[in-house]
Short mmCIF file of C-alpha atoms in Angstrom, two decimals:
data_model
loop_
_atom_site.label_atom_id
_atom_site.label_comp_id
_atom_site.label_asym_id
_atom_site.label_seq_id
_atom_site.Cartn_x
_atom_site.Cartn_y
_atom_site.Cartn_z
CA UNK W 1 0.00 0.00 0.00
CA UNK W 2 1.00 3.25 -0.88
CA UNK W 3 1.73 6.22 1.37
CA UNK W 4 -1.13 8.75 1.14
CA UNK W 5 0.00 12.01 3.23
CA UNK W 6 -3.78 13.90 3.44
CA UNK W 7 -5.10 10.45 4.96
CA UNK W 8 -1.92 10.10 6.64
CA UNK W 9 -2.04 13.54 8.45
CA UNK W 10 -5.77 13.63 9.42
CA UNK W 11 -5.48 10.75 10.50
CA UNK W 12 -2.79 11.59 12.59
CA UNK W 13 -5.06 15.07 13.65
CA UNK W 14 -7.58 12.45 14.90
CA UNK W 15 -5.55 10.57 16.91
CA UNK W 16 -3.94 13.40 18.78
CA UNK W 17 -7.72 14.84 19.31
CA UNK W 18 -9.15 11.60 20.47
CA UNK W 19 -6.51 10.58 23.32
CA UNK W 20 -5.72 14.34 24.00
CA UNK W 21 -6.12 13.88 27.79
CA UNK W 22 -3.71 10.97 27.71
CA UNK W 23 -1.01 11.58 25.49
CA UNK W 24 -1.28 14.82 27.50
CA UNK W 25 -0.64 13.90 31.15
CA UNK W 26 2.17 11.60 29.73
CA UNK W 27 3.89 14.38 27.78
CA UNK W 28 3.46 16.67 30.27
CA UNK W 29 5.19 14.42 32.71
CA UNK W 30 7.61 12.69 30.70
CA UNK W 31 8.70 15.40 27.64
CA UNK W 32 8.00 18.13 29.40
CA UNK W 33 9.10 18.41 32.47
CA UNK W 34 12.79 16.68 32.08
CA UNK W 35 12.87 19.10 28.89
CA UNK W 36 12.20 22.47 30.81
CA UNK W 37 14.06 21.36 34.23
CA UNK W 38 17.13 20.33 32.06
CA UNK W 39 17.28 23.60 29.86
CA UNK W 40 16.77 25.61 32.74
CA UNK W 41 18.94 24.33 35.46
CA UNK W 42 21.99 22.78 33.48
CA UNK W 43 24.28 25.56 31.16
CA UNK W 44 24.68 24.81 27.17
CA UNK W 45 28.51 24.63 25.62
CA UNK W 46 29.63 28.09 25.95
CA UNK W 47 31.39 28.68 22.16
CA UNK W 48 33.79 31.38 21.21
CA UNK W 49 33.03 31.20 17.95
CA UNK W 50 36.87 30.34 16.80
CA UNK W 51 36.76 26.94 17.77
CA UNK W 52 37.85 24.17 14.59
CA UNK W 53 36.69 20.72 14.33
CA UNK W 54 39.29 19.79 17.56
CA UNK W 55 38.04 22.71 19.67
CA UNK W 56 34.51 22.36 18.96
CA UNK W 57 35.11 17.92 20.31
CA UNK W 58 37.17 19.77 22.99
CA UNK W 59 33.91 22.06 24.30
CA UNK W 60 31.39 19.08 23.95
CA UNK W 61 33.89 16.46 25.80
CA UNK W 62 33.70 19.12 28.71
CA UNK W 63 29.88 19.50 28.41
CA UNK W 64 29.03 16.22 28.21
CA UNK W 65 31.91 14.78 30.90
CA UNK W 66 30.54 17.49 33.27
CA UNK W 67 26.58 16.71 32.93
CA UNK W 68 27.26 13.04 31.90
CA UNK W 69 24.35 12.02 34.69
CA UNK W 70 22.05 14.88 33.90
CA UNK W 71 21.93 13.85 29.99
CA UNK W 72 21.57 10.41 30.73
CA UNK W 73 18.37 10.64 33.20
CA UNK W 74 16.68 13.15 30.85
CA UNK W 75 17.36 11.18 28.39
CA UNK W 76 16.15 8.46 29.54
CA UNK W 77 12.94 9.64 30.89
CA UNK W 78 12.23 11.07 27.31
CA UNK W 79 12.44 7.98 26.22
CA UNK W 80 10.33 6.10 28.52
CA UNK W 81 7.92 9.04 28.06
CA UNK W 82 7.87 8.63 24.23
CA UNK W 83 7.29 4.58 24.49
CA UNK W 84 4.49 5.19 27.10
CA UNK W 85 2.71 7.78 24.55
CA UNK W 86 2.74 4.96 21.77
CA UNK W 87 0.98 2.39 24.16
CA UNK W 88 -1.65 5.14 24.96
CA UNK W 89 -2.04 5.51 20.88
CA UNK W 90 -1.75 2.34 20.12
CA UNK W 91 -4.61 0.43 18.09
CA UNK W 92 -4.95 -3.02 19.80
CA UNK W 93 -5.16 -1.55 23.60
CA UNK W 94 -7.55 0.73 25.00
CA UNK W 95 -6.21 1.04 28.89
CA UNK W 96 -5.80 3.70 31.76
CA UNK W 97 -2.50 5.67 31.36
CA UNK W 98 -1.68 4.16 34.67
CA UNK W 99 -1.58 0.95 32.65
CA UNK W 100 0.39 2.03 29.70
CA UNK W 101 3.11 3.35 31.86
CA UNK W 102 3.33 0.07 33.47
CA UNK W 103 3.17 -1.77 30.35
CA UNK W 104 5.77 1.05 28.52
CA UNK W 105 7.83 -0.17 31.83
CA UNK W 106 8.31 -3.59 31.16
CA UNK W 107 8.96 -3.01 27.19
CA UNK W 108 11.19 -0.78 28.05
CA UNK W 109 14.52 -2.28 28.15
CA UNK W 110 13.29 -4.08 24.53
CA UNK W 111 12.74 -0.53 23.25
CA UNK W 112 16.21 0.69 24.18
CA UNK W 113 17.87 -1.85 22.64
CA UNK W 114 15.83 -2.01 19.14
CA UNK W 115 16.69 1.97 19.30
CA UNK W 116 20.13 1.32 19.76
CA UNK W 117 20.26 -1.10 16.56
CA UNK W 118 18.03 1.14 14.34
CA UNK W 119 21.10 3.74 15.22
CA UNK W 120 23.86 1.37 14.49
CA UNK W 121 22.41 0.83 11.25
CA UNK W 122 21.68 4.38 10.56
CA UNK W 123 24.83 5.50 11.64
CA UNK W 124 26.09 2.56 8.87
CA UNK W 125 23.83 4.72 6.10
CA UNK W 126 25.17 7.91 7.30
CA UNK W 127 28.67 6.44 6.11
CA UNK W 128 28.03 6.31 3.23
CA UNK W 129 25.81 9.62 2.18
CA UNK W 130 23.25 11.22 4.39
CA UNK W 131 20.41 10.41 2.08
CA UNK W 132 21.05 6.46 3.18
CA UNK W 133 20.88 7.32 6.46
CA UNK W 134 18.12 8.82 6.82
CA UNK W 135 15.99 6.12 4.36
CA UNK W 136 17.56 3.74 6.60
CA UNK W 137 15.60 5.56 9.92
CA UNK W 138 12.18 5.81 7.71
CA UNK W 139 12.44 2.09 7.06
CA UNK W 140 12.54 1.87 11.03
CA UNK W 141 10.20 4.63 11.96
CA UNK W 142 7.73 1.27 12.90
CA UNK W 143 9.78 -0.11 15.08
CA UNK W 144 8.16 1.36 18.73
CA UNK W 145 5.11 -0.24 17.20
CA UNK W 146 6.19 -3.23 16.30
CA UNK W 147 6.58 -3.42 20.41
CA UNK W 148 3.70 -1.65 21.34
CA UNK W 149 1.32 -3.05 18.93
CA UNK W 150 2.26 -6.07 17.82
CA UNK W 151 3.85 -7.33 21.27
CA UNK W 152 7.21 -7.75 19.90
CA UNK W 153 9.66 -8.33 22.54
CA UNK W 154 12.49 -9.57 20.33
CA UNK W 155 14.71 -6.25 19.36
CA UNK W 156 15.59 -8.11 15.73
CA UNK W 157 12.78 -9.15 14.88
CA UNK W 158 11.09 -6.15 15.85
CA UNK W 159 13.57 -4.29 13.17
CA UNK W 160 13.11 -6.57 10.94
CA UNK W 161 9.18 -6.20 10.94
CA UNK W 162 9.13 -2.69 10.59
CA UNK W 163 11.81 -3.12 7.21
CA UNK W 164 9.14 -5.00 5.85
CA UNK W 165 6.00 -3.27 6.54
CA UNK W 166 7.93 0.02 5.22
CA UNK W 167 8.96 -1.69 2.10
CA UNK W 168 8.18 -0.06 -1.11
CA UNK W 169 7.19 3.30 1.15
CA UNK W 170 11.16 4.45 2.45
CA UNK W 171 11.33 7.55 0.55
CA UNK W 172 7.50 8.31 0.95
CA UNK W 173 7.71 8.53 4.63
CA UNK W 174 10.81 10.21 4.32
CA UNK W 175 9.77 12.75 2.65
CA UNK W 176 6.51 12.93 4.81
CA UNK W 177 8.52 13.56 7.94
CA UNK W 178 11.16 15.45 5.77
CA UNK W 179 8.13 18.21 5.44
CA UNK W 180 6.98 17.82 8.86
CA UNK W 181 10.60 18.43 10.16
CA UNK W 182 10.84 21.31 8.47
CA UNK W 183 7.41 22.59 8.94
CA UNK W 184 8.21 21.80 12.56
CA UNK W 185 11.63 23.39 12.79
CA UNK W 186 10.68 26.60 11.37
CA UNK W 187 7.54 26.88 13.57
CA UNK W 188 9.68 26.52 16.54
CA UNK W 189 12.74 28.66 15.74
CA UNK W 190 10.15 31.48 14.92
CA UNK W 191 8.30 30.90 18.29
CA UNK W 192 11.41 30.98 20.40
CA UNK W 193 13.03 33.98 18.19
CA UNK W 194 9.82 36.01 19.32
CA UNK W 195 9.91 34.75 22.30
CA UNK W 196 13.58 36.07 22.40
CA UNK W 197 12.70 39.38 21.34
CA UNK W 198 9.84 40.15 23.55
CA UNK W 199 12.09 39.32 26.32
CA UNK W 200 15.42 40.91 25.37
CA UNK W 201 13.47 44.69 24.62
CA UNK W 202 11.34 43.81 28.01
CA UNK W 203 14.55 43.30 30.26
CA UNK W 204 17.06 45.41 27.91
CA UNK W 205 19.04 42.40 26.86
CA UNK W 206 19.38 40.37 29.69
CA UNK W 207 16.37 37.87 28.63
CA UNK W 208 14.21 35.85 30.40
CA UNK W 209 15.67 32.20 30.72
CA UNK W 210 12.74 30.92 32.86
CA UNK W 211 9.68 32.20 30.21
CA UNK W 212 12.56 31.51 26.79
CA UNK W 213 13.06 27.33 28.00
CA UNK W 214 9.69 26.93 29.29
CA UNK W 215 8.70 28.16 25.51
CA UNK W 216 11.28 25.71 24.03
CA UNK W 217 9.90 23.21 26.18
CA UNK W 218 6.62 23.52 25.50
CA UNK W 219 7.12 23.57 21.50
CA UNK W 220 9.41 20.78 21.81
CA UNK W 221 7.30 18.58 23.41
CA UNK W 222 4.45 19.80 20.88
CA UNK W 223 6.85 18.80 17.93
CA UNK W 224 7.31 15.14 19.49
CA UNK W 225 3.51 14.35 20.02
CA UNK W 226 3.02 15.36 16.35
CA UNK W 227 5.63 12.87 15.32
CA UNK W 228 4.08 10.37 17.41
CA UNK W 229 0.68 10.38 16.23
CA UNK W 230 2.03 10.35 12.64
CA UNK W 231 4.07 7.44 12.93
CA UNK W 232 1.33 5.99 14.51
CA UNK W 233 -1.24 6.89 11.59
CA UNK W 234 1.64 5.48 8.87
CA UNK W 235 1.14 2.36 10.38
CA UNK W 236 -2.58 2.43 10.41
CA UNK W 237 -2.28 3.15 6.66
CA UNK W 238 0.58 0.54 5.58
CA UNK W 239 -1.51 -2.30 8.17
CA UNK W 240 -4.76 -0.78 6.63
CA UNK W 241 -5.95 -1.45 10.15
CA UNK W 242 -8.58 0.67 12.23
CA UNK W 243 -7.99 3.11 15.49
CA UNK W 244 -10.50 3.57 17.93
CA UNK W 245 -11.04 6.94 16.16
CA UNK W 246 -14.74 7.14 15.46
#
């Protein structure tokens, strides 16, 4: 089946409309709130702006030796976050989000590993030219599902299942989330520049970092809920199966 991107995005709209509340509470927990607290409490690589290729690994070996735990966690509970949102949308359950974040908890070790293989083998396609690379992460997108939905608890085969559903469909969906990334990236840039603005001619410069990362927060975590319910809705489409989405 091919990829149809009007079906594919309301059907998305639909799914982010009809479990609202608890794709919501999860976010809000999960993206959200590790997003915001980590912006705001631990300092970005400070650049001067002449650093080459060996100053600019110099900078980010300091950064990321110095909040090596902080990265991790937040990382972490992202992640965990991200996996519980795609039991809440997926198709074959219809449970409390107390239940999907116990059920995201016991997948969740599964879903770390299948998302460390999907990056080995991206990273492989990256080697070669960028445009590899990222066909090589389309041809994955399915994997979360292939846990959620399908009860996969093998990391392979769970890869392995999402190759095949996305066959014929690579460069569809990557161009589908090509437009959304974009669409996405210059919705948020503009969003934070404004925010920005307002607050540099309110405080004369200095900025406000609490309002500025609480804005990045909040569009970030807006941006990842999209691209949930989208992958979601691609596999609705490719499965040609039915949501609970009256």
């Amino acid at each position: 089946m091919k990829l149809d991107y009007m079906q594919c995005w309301n059907g998305a709209m639909a799914l982010l409309g009809a479990h609202k509340e608890a794709i919501l509470a999860i976010a809000g927990v999960f993206l959200f709130l590790p997003t915001f607290l980590f912006a705001q409490f631990v300092a970005q690589p400070v650049f001067t702006g002449d650093e080459d290729i060996n100053g600019l690994a110099v900078v980010y070996s300091a950064y990321f030796s110095e909040n090596a735990l902080s990265i991790i966690a937040s990382n972490l509970v992202i992640s965990f976050g991200g996996l519980a949102i795609y039991f809440a949308l997926a198709p074959s359950r219809n449970n409390t989000v107390a239940e999907d974040l116990v059920a995201a908890l016991k997948a969740f070790l599964i879903y770390l590993i299948a998302n460390l293989l999907t990056g080995l083998f991206t990273l492989m396609g990256f080697f070669l030219l960028v445009i590899p690379g990222l066909y090589i992460a389309c041809r994955f997108i399915l994997v979360p599902i292939m846990i959620v939905d399908k009860g996969e608890r093998n990391p392979v085969e769970a890869l392995r299942q999402s190759w095949a559903l996305t066959r014929n469909n690579g460069f569809s969906i990557f161009l589908f989330v090509l437009i959304i990334a974009v669409v996405g990236t210059i919705t948020i840039g503009a969003l934070q520049a404004v925010t920005g603005i307002i607050a540099g001619l309110a405080t004369g410069g200095a900025g406000w970092p609490f309002i500025e990362n609480l804005v990045a927060a909040l569009t970030g975590t807006a941006f990842q809920l999209v691209l949930a319910v989208v992958i979601i809705s691609i596999y609705l489409q490719l499965t040609d199966k039915k949501s609970d989405v009256g």
